[in-house]
């Protein structure tokens, strides 16, 4: 609460100096962002056990950073100026670690890299505070480049993501990389603000940085986490099983798994899990499908799912939603999009034109 003393002239409609007006409760924008992310953190916490820990930690860090920024710039809590840089230094490594959890462990590790930035920033807080902003810019941009390198392989590169969620997780990866670049640009703006206006506009800049940076990271973490499946006991793979020129044999193995064992009905199927079941490295599966079928793995699996959905729509009275779930899809939007890709029609229209005649 605060008071505003105002003058009032009896002959004019001017405020009175002795009059006090009760203040409106001030809630800094970073607090609003923290409140916005909190339900998503709780929902993700209840969703699964263990599989989403990196994303849970990432959203938790976004919430903590928002609260610290609100205390620092909204309520002028000086102690937060020592905490905020360390939290910021931990954000890019946690973003990377989160998306690495969607990649098979033999390709995901960046040894020693993820623990370094927060330790470097902590050392600068204690020894050379003037270098903190420049170091954060380097860290954010550097990790954005690493994320973009991960994204270069496309959705198939996220081989531990659900096949129907890999595309969304890949987009989230790209947005997260962009969010780190946005945060780095705001750090540069903050540096310039101190140079040009002695930090007069810093609170507004930091609030916007939270809105555009932390909010984007928190939301992309929520989206990508939905593609993560619980860890299963690892199955031994034959790393040296086949070479690229044996694509037909690899594809034949995959087709047998999908057609004979109906593996496409598993809505938690991932490229990594498919690779372990087939005894073929994930990269060989992706390469064989790309070269022989001209599609990515998700599209190839969805072709089997759409074929099954068409059979159910043609031969049974099953509702469209039930046919969708039975064929391995989880969401209507993905089902409808893939159904149109394969048949060029909506499920209802296709059923109306291809329905089997009633038996007499």
Coordinates of C-alpha atoms in Angstrom, one line a residue:
X1 CA 0.0 0.0 0.0
X2 CA 1.1 3.5 -0.6
X3 CA -0.4 7.0 -0.1
X4 CA -0.6 9.9 -2.6
X5 CA -0.9 13.4 -1.0
X6 CA -2.8 15.8 -3.2
X7 CA -3.6 19.5 -3.0
X8 CA -7.1 20.8 -3.5
X9 CA -7.9 24.5 -4.1
X10 CA -11.4 25.4 -2.7
X11 CA -12.2 27.5 -5.8
X12 CA -11.0 25.0 -8.3
X13 CA -11.3 21.3 -8.7
X14 CA -7.7 20.7 -7.5
X15 CA -6.8 17.8 -5.2
X16 CA -6.3 18.5 -1.4
X17 CA -2.8 18.0 0.1
X18 CA -4.2 16.3 3.2
X19 CA -6.3 13.8 1.4
X20 CA -5.0 10.2 1.1
X21 CA -6.0 7.8 -1.6
X22 CA -5.6 4.1 -1.0
X23 CA -3.3 2.4 -3.4
X24 CA -4.1 -0.4 -5.8
X25 CA -2.2 -3.6 -5.2
X26 CA 0.8 -3.6 -7.5
X27 CA 1.6 -7.0 -9.2
X28 CA 4.7 -7.0 -11.4
X29 CA 4.3 -8.5 -14.8
X30 CA 6.9 -11.3 -14.1
X31 CA 4.6 -12.4 -11.2
X32 CA 1.7 -12.8 -13.7
X33 CA 3.9 -14.9 -15.9
X34 CA 4.9 -17.1 -12.9
X35 CA 1.2 -17.6 -12.1
X36 CA 0.5 -18.4 -15.7
X37 CA 3.2 -21.1 -15.8
X38 CA 2.4 -22.6 -12.4
X39 CA -0.7 -24.6 -13.5
X40 CA 1.2 -26.1 -16.4
X41 CA 3.9 -27.1 -14.0
X42 CA 1.4 -28.8 -11.7
X43 CA -0.4 -30.5 -14.7
X44 CA 2.9 -31.9 -16.0
X45 CA 3.9 -33.0 -12.6
X46 CA 0.7 -35.1 -12.4
X47 CA 0.9 -36.4 -15.9
X48 CA 3.7 -38.9 -15.8
X49 CA 6.3 -40.2 -13.5
X50 CA 10.0 -39.6 -14.2
X51 CA 9.9 -39.1 -18.0
X52 CA 9.4 -35.3 -17.9
X53 CA 11.8 -34.4 -15.2
X54 CA 14.0 -32.1 -17.4
X55 CA 11.0 -30.2 -18.7
X56 CA 9.6 -30.0 -15.1
X57 CA 12.9 -28.5 -14.0
X58 CA 12.9 -26.1 -16.9
X59 CA 9.4 -24.8 -16.2
X60 CA 10.2 -24.6 -12.5
X61 CA 13.3 -22.5 -13.3
X62 CA 11.2 -20.2 -15.5
X63 CA 8.8 -19.7 -12.6
X64 CA 11.7 -19.0 -10.2
X65 CA 13.3 -16.6 -12.5
X66 CA 10.0 -14.7 -13.0
X67 CA 9.5 -14.4 -9.3
X68 CA 13.0 -13.2 -8.7
X69 CA 12.6 -10.6 -11.5
X70 CA 9.4 -9.4 -10.0
X71 CA 11.0 -9.0 -6.6
X72 CA 14.0 -7.2 -8.1
X73 CA 12.3 -4.8 -10.4
X74 CA 8.8 -4.6 -8.9
X75 CA 9.6 -4.4 -5.2
X76 CA 13.3 -3.3 -5.4
X77 CA 14.6 -6.3 -3.4
X78 CA 18.3 -5.7 -3.8
X79 CA 19.4 -9.3 -2.9
X80 CA 17.7 -10.5 -6.1
X81 CA 20.4 -8.8 -8.2
X82 CA 22.8 -11.5 -7.1
X83 CA 20.3 -14.4 -7.7
X84 CA 18.9 -13.3 -11.1
X85 CA 22.2 -13.7 -13.2
X86 CA 22.8 -17.2 -11.8
X87 CA 19.2 -18.3 -12.6
X88 CA 19.6 -16.8 -16.1
X89 CA 22.9 -18.7 -16.6
X90 CA 21.1 -21.9 -15.8
X91 CA 18.3 -21.5 -18.2
X92 CA 20.0 -22.2 -21.6
X93 CA 21.7 -25.5 -20.3
X94 CA 18.3 -26.7 -18.9
X95 CA 16.6 -25.9 -22.2
X96 CA 19.2 -28.0 -24.0
X97 CA 19.0 -30.8 -21.4
X98 CA 15.2 -30.9 -21.8
X99 CA 15.3 -31.3 -25.5
X100 CA 18.2 -33.8 -25.3
X101 CA 15.7 -36.0 -23.3
X102 CA 13.9 -36.4 -26.6
X103 CA 17.0 -37.8 -28.3
X104 CA 18.5 -41.3 -27.7
X105 CA 21.2 -41.1 -25.1
X106 CA 24.0 -42.2 -27.4
X107 CA 23.6 -38.9 -29.4
X108 CA 22.3 -36.5 -26.8
X109 CA 25.3 -35.9 -24.5
X110 CA 27.4 -32.7 -24.5
X111 CA 29.9 -33.7 -21.8
X112 CA 30.4 -31.1 -19.1
X113 CA 28.8 -28.4 -21.1
X114 CA 25.5 -28.0 -19.2
X115 CA 27.0 -27.5 -15.8
X116 CA 29.5 -24.8 -16.8
X117 CA 27.4 -21.6 -17.5
X118 CA 25.8 -21.2 -14.1
X119 CA 29.1 -21.8 -12.4
X120 CA 30.8 -19.2 -14.7
X121 CA 28.1 -16.7 -13.9
X122 CA 28.3 -17.4 -10.1
X123 CA 32.1 -16.8 -10.3
X124 CA 31.5 -13.5 -12.2
X125 CA 28.9 -12.4 -9.6
X126 CA 31.5 -12.8 -6.9
X127 CA 34.6 -11.6 -8.8
X128 CA 33.7 -9.5 -11.9
X129 CA 30.1 -8.3 -11.9
X130 CA 30.8 -6.0 -14.9
X131 CA 31.3 -9.0 -17.2
X132 CA 28.0 -10.7 -16.4
X133 CA 25.8 -9.2 -19.1
X134 CA 28.3 -9.9 -21.8
X135 CA 28.8 -13.5 -20.6
X136 CA 25.0 -14.1 -20.6
X137 CA 24.8 -12.9 -24.2
X138 CA 27.5 -15.3 -25.2
X139 CA 25.8 -18.2 -23.3
X140 CA 22.4 -17.6 -24.7
X141 CA 23.5 -17.2 -28.3
X142 CA 25.8 -20.2 -28.0
X143 CA 23.1 -22.5 -26.7
X144 CA 20.7 -21.2 -29.3
X145 CA 23.2 -22.3 -32.0
X146 CA 23.4 -25.8 -30.4
X147 CA 19.6 -26.1 -30.3
X148 CA 19.4 -25.1 -34.0
X149 CA 22.0 -27.8 -34.7
X150 CA 19.8 -30.3 -33.0
X151 CA 16.8 -29.1 -35.0
X152 CA 18.7 -29.5 -38.3
X153 CA 17.9 -33.2 -38.3
X154 CA 14.1 -32.5 -38.4
X155 CA 11.4 -34.2 -36.4
X156 CA 13.0 -37.6 -37.0
X157 CA 16.0 -36.4 -35.0
X158 CA 13.8 -36.4 -31.8
X159 CA 13.7 -40.2 -31.8
X160 CA 12.5 -40.6 -28.3
X161 CA 9.4 -38.4 -28.9
X162 CA 6.0 -39.9 -29.7
X163 CA 5.7 -40.0 -33.4
X164 CA 2.5 -38.0 -33.4
X165 CA 4.2 -35.4 -31.2
X166 CA 7.6 -35.2 -32.8
X167 CA 6.6 -32.4 -35.3
X168 CA 5.2 -30.2 -32.4
X169 CA 8.3 -30.9 -30.3
X170 CA 10.5 -29.9 -33.2
X171 CA 8.7 -26.6 -33.6
X172 CA 9.0 -26.1 -29.9
X173 CA 12.8 -26.7 -30.2
X174 CA 13.0 -24.0 -32.9
X175 CA 10.9 -21.5 -30.8
X176 CA 13.1 -22.2 -27.7
X177 CA 16.2 -21.4 -29.7
X178 CA 14.5 -18.1 -30.9
X179 CA 13.5 -17.3 -27.3
X180 CA 17.1 -17.6 -26.2
X181 CA 18.1 -15.2 -28.9
X182 CA 15.4 -12.8 -27.8
X183 CA 16.6 -12.9 -24.3
X184 CA 20.2 -12.3 -25.5
X185 CA 19.0 -9.2 -27.4
X186 CA 17.3 -7.9 -24.3
X187 CA 20.5 -8.3 -22.4
X188 CA 22.2 -6.1 -25.0
X189 CA 19.4 -3.6 -24.8
X190 CA 19.8 -3.5 -21.0
X191 CA 23.5 -2.8 -21.4
X192 CA 22.7 0.1 -23.7
X193 CA 20.1 1.4 -21.4
X194 CA 22.6 1.7 -18.6
X195 CA 25.0 3.4 -21.0
X196 CA 22.5 5.9 -22.4
X197 CA 20.0 6.5 -19.6
X198 CA 21.6 5.2 -16.4
X199 CA 19.2 2.3 -16.3
X200 CA 16.1 4.4 -16.2
X201 CA 14.1 2.1 -18.5
X202 CA 15.6 -1.2 -17.2
X203 CA 12.4 -2.3 -15.2
X204 CA 10.3 -2.0 -18.4
X205 CA 12.8 -3.8 -20.5
X206 CA 13.2 -6.7 -18.0
X207 CA 9.5 -7.1 -17.8
X208 CA 9.2 -7.4 -21.5
X209 CA 12.1 -9.8 -21.6
X210 CA 10.3 -12.0 -19.1
X211 CA 7.2 -11.8 -21.3
X212 CA 8.9 -12.7 -24.5
X213 CA 11.7 -14.9 -23.3
X214 CA 10.7 -16.8 -20.2
X215 CA 7.1 -17.2 -21.3
X216 CA 8.1 -18.6 -24.6
X217 CA 10.5 -21.1 -23.0
X218 CA 8.0 -22.2 -20.5
X219 CA 5.3 -22.8 -23.1
X220 CA 7.6 -24.6 -25.5
X221 CA 8.7 -26.8 -22.6
X222 CA 5.0 -27.7 -21.9
X223 CA 4.4 -28.5 -25.6
X224 CA 7.6 -30.6 -26.0
X225 CA 7.1 -32.4 -22.7
X226 CA 3.8 -33.9 -24.0
X227 CA 5.8 -35.7 -26.7
X228 CA 8.0 -37.4 -24.0
X229 CA 7.0 -41.0 -23.1
X230 CA 7.9 -42.7 -19.8
X231 CA 11.2 -44.5 -19.9
X232 CA 11.1 -48.2 -20.5
X233 CA 13.8 -50.8 -19.7
X234 CA 16.4 -50.4 -22.4
X235 CA 16.5 -53.1 -25.1
X236 CA 19.8 -54.1 -26.7
X237 CA 20.3 -52.8 -30.2
X238 CA 22.6 -54.0 -33.0
X239 CA 24.6 -50.8 -33.7
X240 CA 26.5 -52.4 -36.5
X241 CA 23.6 -54.4 -38.0
X242 CA 23.3 -52.9 -41.5
X243 CA 24.7 -50.3 -43.8
X244 CA 22.8 -47.7 -45.8
X245 CA 22.8 -49.9 -49.0
X246 CA 20.6 -52.5 -47.2
X247 CA 17.6 -50.1 -47.0
X248 CA 15.2 -52.6 -48.4
X249 CA 16.0 -55.2 -45.7
X250 CA 15.6 -52.5 -43.0
X251 CA 12.2 -51.4 -44.5
X252 CA 11.1 -55.0 -44.7
X253 CA 11.8 -55.5 -41.0
X254 CA 9.8 -52.4 -40.1
X255 CA 6.9 -53.4 -42.3
X256 CA 6.7 -56.8 -40.6
X257 CA 6.6 -55.2 -37.2
X258 CA 3.9 -52.7 -38.3
X259 CA 1.8 -55.0 -40.4
X260 CA 2.1 -58.4 -38.5
X261 CA 2.4 -57.1 -34.9
X262 CA 0.2 -54.0 -35.4
X263 CA 2.9 -51.9 -33.7
X264 CA 1.4 -48.8 -35.2
X265 CA -1.5 -49.0 -32.8
X266 CA 0.8 -48.1 -29.9
X267 CA 0.2 -44.4 -29.3
X268 CA 3.4 -44.1 -27.3
X269 CA 5.5 -45.5 -30.2
X270 CA 8.8 -43.6 -30.8
X271 CA 11.5 -44.0 -33.4
X272 CA 13.9 -45.1 -30.7
X273 CA 11.5 -47.8 -29.5
X274 CA 10.8 -48.9 -33.0
X275 CA 14.6 -49.2 -33.6
X276 CA 15.1 -51.3 -30.5
X277 CA 12.2 -53.7 -31.5
X278 CA 13.6 -54.0 -35.0
X279 CA 17.3 -54.4 -33.9
X280 CA 18.3 -51.6 -36.3
X281 CA 19.8 -48.2 -35.5
X282 CA 17.3 -45.4 -35.6
X283 CA 19.3 -43.5 -38.2
X284 CA 19.2 -46.4 -40.6
X285 CA 15.4 -46.7 -40.2
X286 CA 15.0 -43.0 -40.9
X287 CA 17.4 -43.1 -43.8
X288 CA 15.7 -46.1 -45.4
X289 CA 12.2 -44.6 -45.1
X290 CA 13.4 -41.3 -46.5
X291 CA 15.2 -42.8 -49.4
X292 CA 12.7 -45.6 -50.4
X293 CA 9.4 -44.1 -49.4
X294 CA 10.2 -40.4 -49.7
X295 CA 8.6 -39.7 -46.3
X296 CA 9.7 -39.1 -42.8
X297 CA 9.1 -41.8 -40.2
X298 CA 6.0 -40.2 -38.7
X299 CA 4.3 -40.0 -42.0
X300 CA 5.3 -43.6 -42.8
X301 CA 3.8 -44.9 -39.5
X302 CA 0.7 -42.8 -40.0
X303 CA 0.1 -44.4 -43.4
X304 CA -0.4 -47.7 -41.6
X305 CA -2.6 -46.0 -39.1
X306 CA -4.8 -44.3 -41.7
X307 CA -5.1 -47.7 -43.6
X308 CA -6.4 -49.2 -40.4
X309 CA -8.7 -46.3 -39.7
X310 CA -10.1 -46.6 -43.2
X311 CA -10.8 -50.3 -42.7
X312 CA -12.7 -49.6 -39.4
X313 CA -14.7 -46.8 -41.0
X314 CA -15.6 -49.0 -44.0
X315 CA -16.4 -52.2 -42.2
X316 CA -17.8 -51.2 -38.9
X317 CA -20.2 -48.8 -37.3
X318 CA -17.5 -47.5 -35.0
X319 CA -17.6 -43.7 -34.4
X320 CA -14.9 -41.7 -36.1
X321 CA -13.3 -40.9 -32.7
X322 CA -13.1 -44.5 -31.7
X323 CA -11.6 -45.5 -35.1
X324 CA -9.0 -42.7 -34.6
X325 CA -8.0 -44.1 -31.2
X326 CA -8.0 -47.7 -32.3
X327 CA -5.7 -46.9 -35.2
X328 CA -3.1 -45.3 -32.9
X329 CA -3.8 -41.6 -33.1
X330 CA -4.2 -39.4 -30.0
X331 CA -5.5 -36.2 -31.2
X332 CA -8.3 -35.3 -33.7
X333 CA -6.2 -32.5 -35.3
X334 CA -3.4 -34.8 -36.1
X335 CA -5.7 -37.6 -37.3
X336 CA -7.7 -35.3 -39.6
X337 CA -4.6 -33.7 -41.0
X338 CA -3.0 -37.1 -41.8
X339 CA -6.3 -38.5 -43.1
X340 CA -6.5 -35.7 -45.6
X341 CA -2.9 -36.1 -46.5
X342 CA -3.4 -39.8 -47.4
X343 CA -7.0 -39.7 -48.8
X344 CA -7.5 -36.1 -49.7
X345 CA -10.9 -36.3 -47.8
X346 CA -12.2 -35.9 -44.3
X347 CA -12.9 -39.1 -42.4
X348 CA -16.7 -38.5 -42.6
X349 CA -16.7 -37.9 -46.3
X350 CA -14.5 -40.9 -47.0
X351 CA -16.7 -43.1 -45.0
X352 CA -19.8 -41.9 -46.8
X353 CA -18.3 -42.7 -50.2
X354 CA -16.6 -46.0 -49.3
X355 CA -18.9 -47.6 -46.7
X356 CA -19.4 -51.4 -47.3
X357 CA -22.9 -52.3 -48.2
X358 CA -24.9 -53.9 -45.4
X359 CA -24.9 -57.7 -45.2
X360 CA -28.2 -59.4 -46.0

